[in-house]
Amino acid sequence: MSSRSQPLVWVISGYRAGETTQLLALAEALGWPFEVKELRHRRWDFVPGLLRLSSPAGVEKAAQGEIRPPWPDVVLSAGMRNEPLARWIRDRAGGRCRLVNVGRPWAGFDHFDLVITTPQYRLPNRHNILQNIGTMHLVGDHALAAAARQWKPEFERLPGPYIGVLIGGNSGPYTLGPAAARRLAIAAGRLARQMKGSVLATTSSRTSAAASEAFAEALDCPHYLFRWSSDATHNPYHGILATADLLIVTSDTVSMISEAVGTGKPVFVFDLDGNDDVRPGAFFYRLLMRFGHPRLTRDLELFHRRLTETGRAAWLGQPLSTVRSEPLDDLARAVARVQALVASRDHDKA
């Protein structure tokens, strides 16, 4: 190990929110000092990644000043645009830095010490690929307890038990339009009446205005509904995760399903089967999944299958007894693998 008492971790911030959340969750769980490198990329930043270069060229010149010694022991990154920079950092560190990629890498797998992935990316089984079921996230016991304290007084005016509904939007082959939103509201309302409880629902940044309106109009039970807005100062998302007795999540979103399962509560997935709303983009995505290269698409059905086969979630409409209500251990498994990487490096240097 270096002269530092603990390994130093650099997080090369992802350019998609879901990737950044996973990177931060892993960095925090490792318990080592870490720095987040927020970088600005050039317009042609994809070129170094396509050419499999080891270079900071895709990062704006001013931001490159943030990449300087002391070099880290571990780099956590995601996305093709960040891969050349991560390799360049390892070169500057004399090869002693471990590279950990989250999601699906674009370069060959041998470019990384560890790839942490999930089923929808269809990566092969290799010694340096960790196949998790769900995505890593920051929704832990402490965060849930804080959210419960904040939001429980707001929800207590409604009768329990509470059914949390997390609503995504259009994504790849999935379409969440007005028809699907109405079907979701009817199903959630029916369940709430059966349980003599209430619905706590939230839309998301990908939920269209038309889908939000259709859901609101069709929801005929006691409820709390938050319509996502970029300028909202208080978002009840974590409060719903913390206080709901069971959770319903639309099938388009891996991150929200993973976070719901992380609460240890029963989780039901609402199937956006493509028969409700017509969207040309969804049709062409399905064609690409069937005839295109796997690298160009994600197959969320593989993710759903892993969850349902392990009993961590069930399709909405199945009996509650089919859900194990057991959180995933994905984050703990990832932490153990990164710790082993650093330990093996230090052993080789001894």
Coordinates of C-alpha atoms in Angstrom, one line a residue:
M1 CA 0.0 0.0 0.0
S2 CA 1.1 3.6 -0.4
S3 CA 2.3 5.7 2.5
R4 CA -1.4 6.7 3.1
S5 CA -3.0 5.0 6.0
Q6 CA -6.1 4.3 3.8
P7 CA -6.6 3.9 0.1
L8 CA -7.7 7.1 -1.8
V9 CA -10.6 6.7 -4.1
W10 CA -11.5 9.0 -7.0
V11 CA -15.0 9.1 -8.3
I12 CA -15.1 10.2 -12.0
S13 CA -18.7 11.6 -11.9
G14 CA -21.0 10.0 -14.5
Y15 CA -22.9 12.1 -17.0
R16 CA -26.1 10.3 -16.2
A17 CA -27.7 10.6 -12.7
G18 CA -28.2 6.9 -12.2
E19 CA -24.5 6.2 -12.8
T20 CA -23.4 8.9 -10.5
T21 CA -25.7 7.6 -7.8
Q22 CA -24.1 4.1 -8.1
L23 CA -20.6 5.5 -8.0
L24 CA -21.3 7.6 -4.9
A25 CA -23.0 4.7 -3.2
L26 CA -20.0 2.5 -3.7
A27 CA -17.5 5.2 -2.6
E28 CA -19.4 5.9 0.6
A29 CA -19.8 2.2 1.4
L30 CA -16.1 1.5 1.0
G31 CA -15.4 3.8 3.9
W32 CA -12.2 5.2 2.5
P33 CA -11.4 8.8 1.7
F34 CA -12.8 9.8 -1.7
E35 CA -12.9 12.7 -4.0
V36 CA -15.5 13.4 -6.6
K37 CA -14.1 14.7 -9.9
E38 CA -16.9 16.8 -11.6
L39 CA -15.6 17.2 -15.1
R40 CA -16.8 19.0 -18.2
H41 CA -16.4 17.2 -21.5
R42 CA -15.7 18.5 -25.0
R43 CA -18.3 18.1 -27.7
W44 CA -16.2 15.4 -29.4
D45 CA -15.5 13.6 -26.1
F46 CA -16.7 10.2 -27.5
V47 CA -13.8 10.0 -29.9
P48 CA -11.1 9.0 -27.4
G49 CA -13.5 6.3 -26.1
L50 CA -14.2 4.9 -29.5
L51 CA -10.5 4.8 -30.3
R52 CA -9.8 3.1 -26.9
L53 CA -7.2 5.8 -26.0
S54 CA -5.5 6.5 -22.7
S55 CA -6.0 10.2 -22.6
P56 CA -7.6 13.2 -20.9
A57 CA -8.3 14.8 -24.3
G58 CA -12.1 14.4 -24.0
V59 CA -12.1 16.7 -20.9
E60 CA -12.1 20.4 -21.2
K61 CA -8.7 22.0 -20.6
A62 CA -9.7 23.9 -17.5
A63 CA -11.2 20.7 -15.9
Q64 CA -8.0 18.8 -16.6
G65 CA -6.4 20.8 -13.9
E66 CA -8.4 18.9 -11.3
I67 CA -6.6 15.7 -12.4
R68 CA -3.3 15.9 -10.6
P69 CA -1.2 14.1 -8.0
P70 CA -1.4 12.6 -5.5
W71 CA -2.8 9.8 -7.6
P72 CA -5.6 7.6 -6.3
D73 CA -5.5 3.9 -5.4
V74 CA -8.9 3.3 -6.9
V75 CA -10.8 5.0 -9.7
L76 CA -14.6 4.5 -9.9
S77 CA -16.1 5.5 -13.2
A78 CA -18.9 4.8 -15.7
G79 CA -19.6 5.6 -19.3
M80 CA -17.5 5.5 -22.5
R81 CA -16.5 9.2 -22.2
N82 CA -14.8 8.6 -18.9
E83 CA -12.9 5.4 -19.8
P84 CA -9.9 7.1 -21.6
L85 CA -9.4 9.4 -18.6
A86 CA -9.5 6.5 -16.1
R87 CA -6.9 4.6 -18.1
W88 CA -4.7 7.8 -18.3
I89 CA -4.9 8.2 -14.5
R90 CA -3.8 4.6 -14.0
D91 CA -0.8 5.1 -16.4
R92 CA 0.2 8.3 -14.4
A93 CA -0.1 6.3 -11.2
G94 CA 2.4 3.8 -12.5
G95 CA -0.2 1.1 -13.0
R96 CA -0.8 0.8 -9.2
C97 CA -4.3 2.3 -9.5
R98 CA -7.3 -0.1 -9.7
L99 CA -10.0 0.8 -12.3
V100 CA -13.6 -0.1 -11.4
N101 CA -16.2 0.5 -14.0
V102 CA -20.0 0.5 -13.2
G103 CA -22.5 -0.6 -15.8
R104 CA -21.4 -1.6 -19.3
P105 CA -17.9 -0.7 -20.5
W106 CA -17.1 0.1 -24.1
A107 CA -13.5 -1.0 -24.2
G108 CA -12.5 -4.6 -23.8
F109 CA -13.0 -6.1 -20.4
D110 CA -9.2 -6.5 -19.8
H111 CA -9.0 -2.7 -19.6
F112 CA -10.5 -2.9 -16.2
D113 CA -9.7 -4.5 -12.9
L114 CA -13.4 -4.9 -12.1
V115 CA -16.7 -4.3 -13.9
I116 CA -19.8 -4.1 -11.7
T117 CA -22.8 -4.8 -13.9
T118 CA -26.5 -5.8 -13.9
P119 CA -28.4 -8.3 -16.0
Q120 CA -29.8 -6.0 -18.6
Y121 CA -26.4 -5.4 -20.1
R122 CA -25.9 -9.1 -20.9
L123 CA -22.2 -9.2 -20.1
P124 CA -20.3 -12.6 -20.0
N125 CA -19.2 -14.3 -16.8
R126 CA -15.6 -13.4 -16.3
H127 CA -13.2 -13.3 -13.4
N128 CA -13.3 -9.4 -13.4
I129 CA -17.0 -9.0 -13.9
L130 CA -19.3 -8.9 -10.9
Q131 CA -22.9 -9.8 -11.9
N132 CA -25.2 -7.9 -9.5
I133 CA -29.0 -8.2 -9.6
G134 CA -29.8 -4.5 -9.1
T135 CA -28.1 -1.2 -9.1
M136 CA -26.2 0.2 -6.1
H137 CA -27.9 3.1 -4.4
L138 CA -27.9 5.5 -1.4
V139 CA -31.2 4.4 0.1
G140 CA -29.9 2.9 3.4
D141 CA -31.4 2.6 6.8
H142 CA -30.2 6.0 7.9
A143 CA -31.6 7.8 4.9
L144 CA -34.9 6.0 5.2
A145 CA -35.2 6.8 8.9
A146 CA -34.6 10.5 8.2
A147 CA -37.2 10.5 5.4
A148 CA -39.7 8.8 7.7
R149 CA -39.3 11.5 10.3
Q150 CA -39.8 14.2 7.7
W151 CA -42.8 12.8 5.8
K152 CA -44.8 10.6 8.3
P153 CA -46.7 13.6 9.7
E154 CA -47.7 14.6 6.1
F155 CA -49.0 11.1 5.3
E156 CA -50.7 10.4 8.6
R157 CA -53.9 12.2 7.6
L158 CA -54.5 9.3 5.2
P159 CA -55.6 5.9 6.4
G160 CA -53.0 3.1 6.4
P161 CA -51.7 0.8 5.3
Y162 CA -49.9 2.7 2.6
I163 CA -49.2 1.6 -1.0
G164 CA -46.3 3.4 -2.5
V165 CA -46.4 4.0 -6.3
L166 CA -43.2 5.0 -8.1
I167 CA -43.9 6.1 -11.6
G168 CA -41.2 6.3 -14.3
G169 CA -41.8 7.1 -18.0
N170 CA -40.8 6.3 -21.6
S171 CA -37.6 4.3 -21.8
G172 CA -36.3 2.1 -24.5
P173 CA -39.0 -0.4 -25.4
Y174 CA -41.3 0.7 -22.6
T175 CA -44.0 3.4 -23.0
L176 CA -45.8 5.0 -20.2
G177 CA -48.5 7.1 -21.8
P178 CA -52.0 8.0 -20.6
A179 CA -53.5 4.6 -21.2
A180 CA -50.8 2.8 -19.1
A181 CA -51.0 5.5 -16.4
R182 CA -54.8 4.9 -16.1
R183 CA -54.3 1.2 -15.9
L184 CA -51.7 1.7 -13.1
A185 CA -54.0 4.1 -11.2
I186 CA -56.9 1.6 -11.4
A187 CA -54.7 -1.3 -10.2
A188 CA -53.2 0.7 -7.3
G189 CA -56.7 2.0 -6.3
R190 CA -58.2 -1.4 -6.4
L191 CA -55.4 -2.7 -4.1
A192 CA -55.8 0.2 -1.7
R193 CA -59.5 -0.5 -1.4
Q194 CA -58.9 -4.1 -0.8
M195 CA -56.4 -3.2 2.0
K196 CA -58.6 -0.3 3.3
G197 CA -55.6 1.9 2.9
S198 CA -54.2 4.7 0.8
V199 CA -51.9 5.3 -2.2
L200 CA -48.7 7.5 -1.9
A201 CA -47.6 8.2 -5.4
T202 CA -44.9 10.2 -7.1
T203 CA -44.1 10.8 -10.7
S204 CA -40.5 11.3 -12.0
S205 CA -38.6 13.4 -14.4
R206 CA -39.5 11.1 -17.2
T207 CA -43.2 11.0 -16.6
S208 CA -45.0 13.0 -19.2
A209 CA -47.6 15.6 -18.3
A210 CA -50.3 13.6 -20.1
A211 CA -49.5 10.4 -18.2
S212 CA -49.4 12.3 -14.9
E213 CA -52.8 13.8 -15.6
A214 CA -54.3 10.5 -16.6
F215 CA -53.0 8.8 -13.5
A216 CA -54.5 11.6 -11.3
E217 CA -57.9 11.4 -12.9
A218 CA -58.2 7.6 -12.6
L219 CA -57.0 7.3 -9.0
D220 CA -60.2 6.9 -7.0
C221 CA -59.0 6.2 -3.5
P222 CA -57.5 8.2 -0.6
H223 CA -54.1 9.3 -1.9
Y224 CA -51.2 11.6 -1.9
L225 CA -49.8 12.4 -5.3
F226 CA -46.6 14.4 -6.0
R227 CA -46.1 15.5 -9.6
W228 CA -42.4 15.8 -10.2
S229 CA -41.0 19.3 -11.1
S230 CA -37.5 20.5 -11.5
D231 CA -38.1 23.4 -9.2
A232 CA -39.8 21.5 -6.4
T233 CA -38.1 22.1 -3.1
H234 CA -39.5 19.0 -1.3
N235 CA -39.7 15.7 -3.1
P236 CA -41.4 12.9 -1.1
Y237 CA -39.7 10.1 -3.0
H238 CA -37.6 8.9 -0.1
G239 CA -40.5 9.5 2.3
I240 CA -42.7 7.1 0.2
L241 CA -40.0 4.5 0.3
A242 CA -39.7 4.9 4.0
T243 CA -43.3 4.9 5.0
A244 CA -45.1 2.7 2.5
D245 CA -46.1 -0.8 3.6
L246 CA -45.6 -2.1 0.0
L247 CA -44.3 -0.6 -3.2
I248 CA -45.4 -0.6 -6.8
V249 CA -42.8 0.4 -9.4
T250 CA -43.2 0.7 -13.2
S251 CA -41.1 -1.8 -15.1
D252 CA -39.1 0.8 -17.1
T253 CA -36.8 1.9 -14.3
V254 CA -34.0 -0.3 -12.9
S255 CA -32.9 2.3 -10.4
M256 CA -36.2 2.8 -8.7
I257 CA -37.0 -0.9 -8.6
S258 CA -33.6 -1.5 -7.0
E259 CA -34.1 1.2 -4.4
A260 CA -37.6 -0.2 -3.7
V261 CA -36.2 -3.7 -3.2
G262 CA -33.5 -2.1 -1.0
T263 CA -36.1 -1.1 1.6
G264 CA -36.9 -4.8 2.4
K265 CA -40.6 -4.2 1.7
P266 CA -42.8 -6.2 -0.7
V267 CA -42.2 -4.8 -4.2
F268 CA -44.6 -5.3 -7.2
V269 CA -43.5 -4.4 -10.7
F270 CA -46.1 -2.8 -13.0
D271 CA -45.6 -4.3 -16.5
L272 CA -45.5 -1.8 -19.3
D273 CA -46.1 -4.5 -21.8
G274 CA -46.3 -2.2 -24.8
N275 CA -50.0 -2.8 -25.5
D276 CA -51.4 0.4 -23.9
D277 CA -49.8 3.3 -25.8
V278 CA -48.2 3.5 -29.2
R279 CA -44.8 5.1 -29.5
P280 CA -42.6 4.7 -32.6
G281 CA -39.4 4.9 -30.6
A282 CA -40.4 1.9 -28.5
F283 CA -41.2 -0.1 -31.7
F284 CA -37.8 0.7 -33.2
Y285 CA -36.0 -0.1 -30.0
R286 CA -37.6 -3.5 -29.9
L287 CA -36.4 -4.1 -33.5
L288 CA -32.9 -3.0 -32.5
M289 CA -33.0 -5.4 -29.6
R290 CA -33.9 -8.3 -31.9
F291 CA -31.7 -7.5 -34.8
G292 CA -29.0 -5.1 -33.6
H293 CA -25.8 -5.6 -31.6
P294 CA -26.4 -6.2 -27.9
R295 CA -24.1 -3.4 -27.0
L296 CA -26.6 -0.9 -28.5
T297 CA -29.5 -1.9 -26.2
R298 CA -30.5 -3.0 -22.7
D299 CA -32.8 -5.9 -22.1
L300 CA -34.7 -5.1 -18.9
E301 CA -36.6 -8.4 -19.1
L302 CA -33.4 -10.1 -17.9
F303 CA -33.4 -7.8 -14.8
H304 CA -37.0 -8.4 -14.1
R305 CA -36.5 -12.2 -14.4
R306 CA -33.6 -12.2 -11.9
L307 CA -35.7 -10.3 -9.4
T308 CA -38.8 -12.4 -9.7
E309 CA -36.9 -15.7 -9.8
T310 CA -35.2 -14.8 -6.5
G311 CA -38.5 -13.6 -5.0
R312 CA -37.2 -10.1 -4.4
A313 CA -40.2 -8.7 -6.4
A314 CA -43.3 -9.9 -8.2
W315 CA -45.5 -8.7 -11.0
L316 CA -48.4 -6.6 -9.9
G317 CA -51.4 -8.9 -9.6
Q318 CA -49.5 -11.8 -8.1
P319 CA -50.1 -12.8 -4.5
L320 CA -48.2 -11.0 -1.7
S321 CA -46.8 -14.3 -0.6
T322 CA -44.7 -14.6 -3.7
V323 CA -42.4 -11.8 -2.4
R324 CA -39.6 -12.6 0.1
S325 CA -39.2 -8.9 1.2
E326 CA -35.4 -9.4 1.5
P327 CA -33.0 -6.6 0.4
L328 CA -30.3 -7.3 -2.2
D329 CA -26.7 -7.6 -1.0
D330 CA -25.3 -6.1 -4.2
L331 CA -23.6 -3.2 -2.6
A332 CA -21.9 -5.4 0.0
R333 CA -20.7 -7.7 -2.7
A334 CA -19.2 -4.8 -4.6
V335 CA -17.4 -3.4 -1.6
A336 CA -15.9 -6.8 -0.9
R337 CA -14.6 -7.2 -4.4
V338 CA -13.0 -3.7 -4.4
Q339 CA -11.4 -4.3 -1.1
A340 CA -10.0 -7.6 -2.4
L341 CA -8.6 -5.7 -5.4
V342 CA -6.7 -3.3 -3.2
A343 CA -5.5 -6.0 -0.8
S344 CA -4.2 -8.1 -3.7
R345 CA -2.3 -5.1 -5.1
D346 CA -0.7 -4.5 -1.7
H347 CA 0.2 -8.2 -1.4
D348 CA 1.9 -8.1 -4.8
K349 CA 3.9 -5.1 -3.8
A350 CA 5.0 -6.6 -0.4

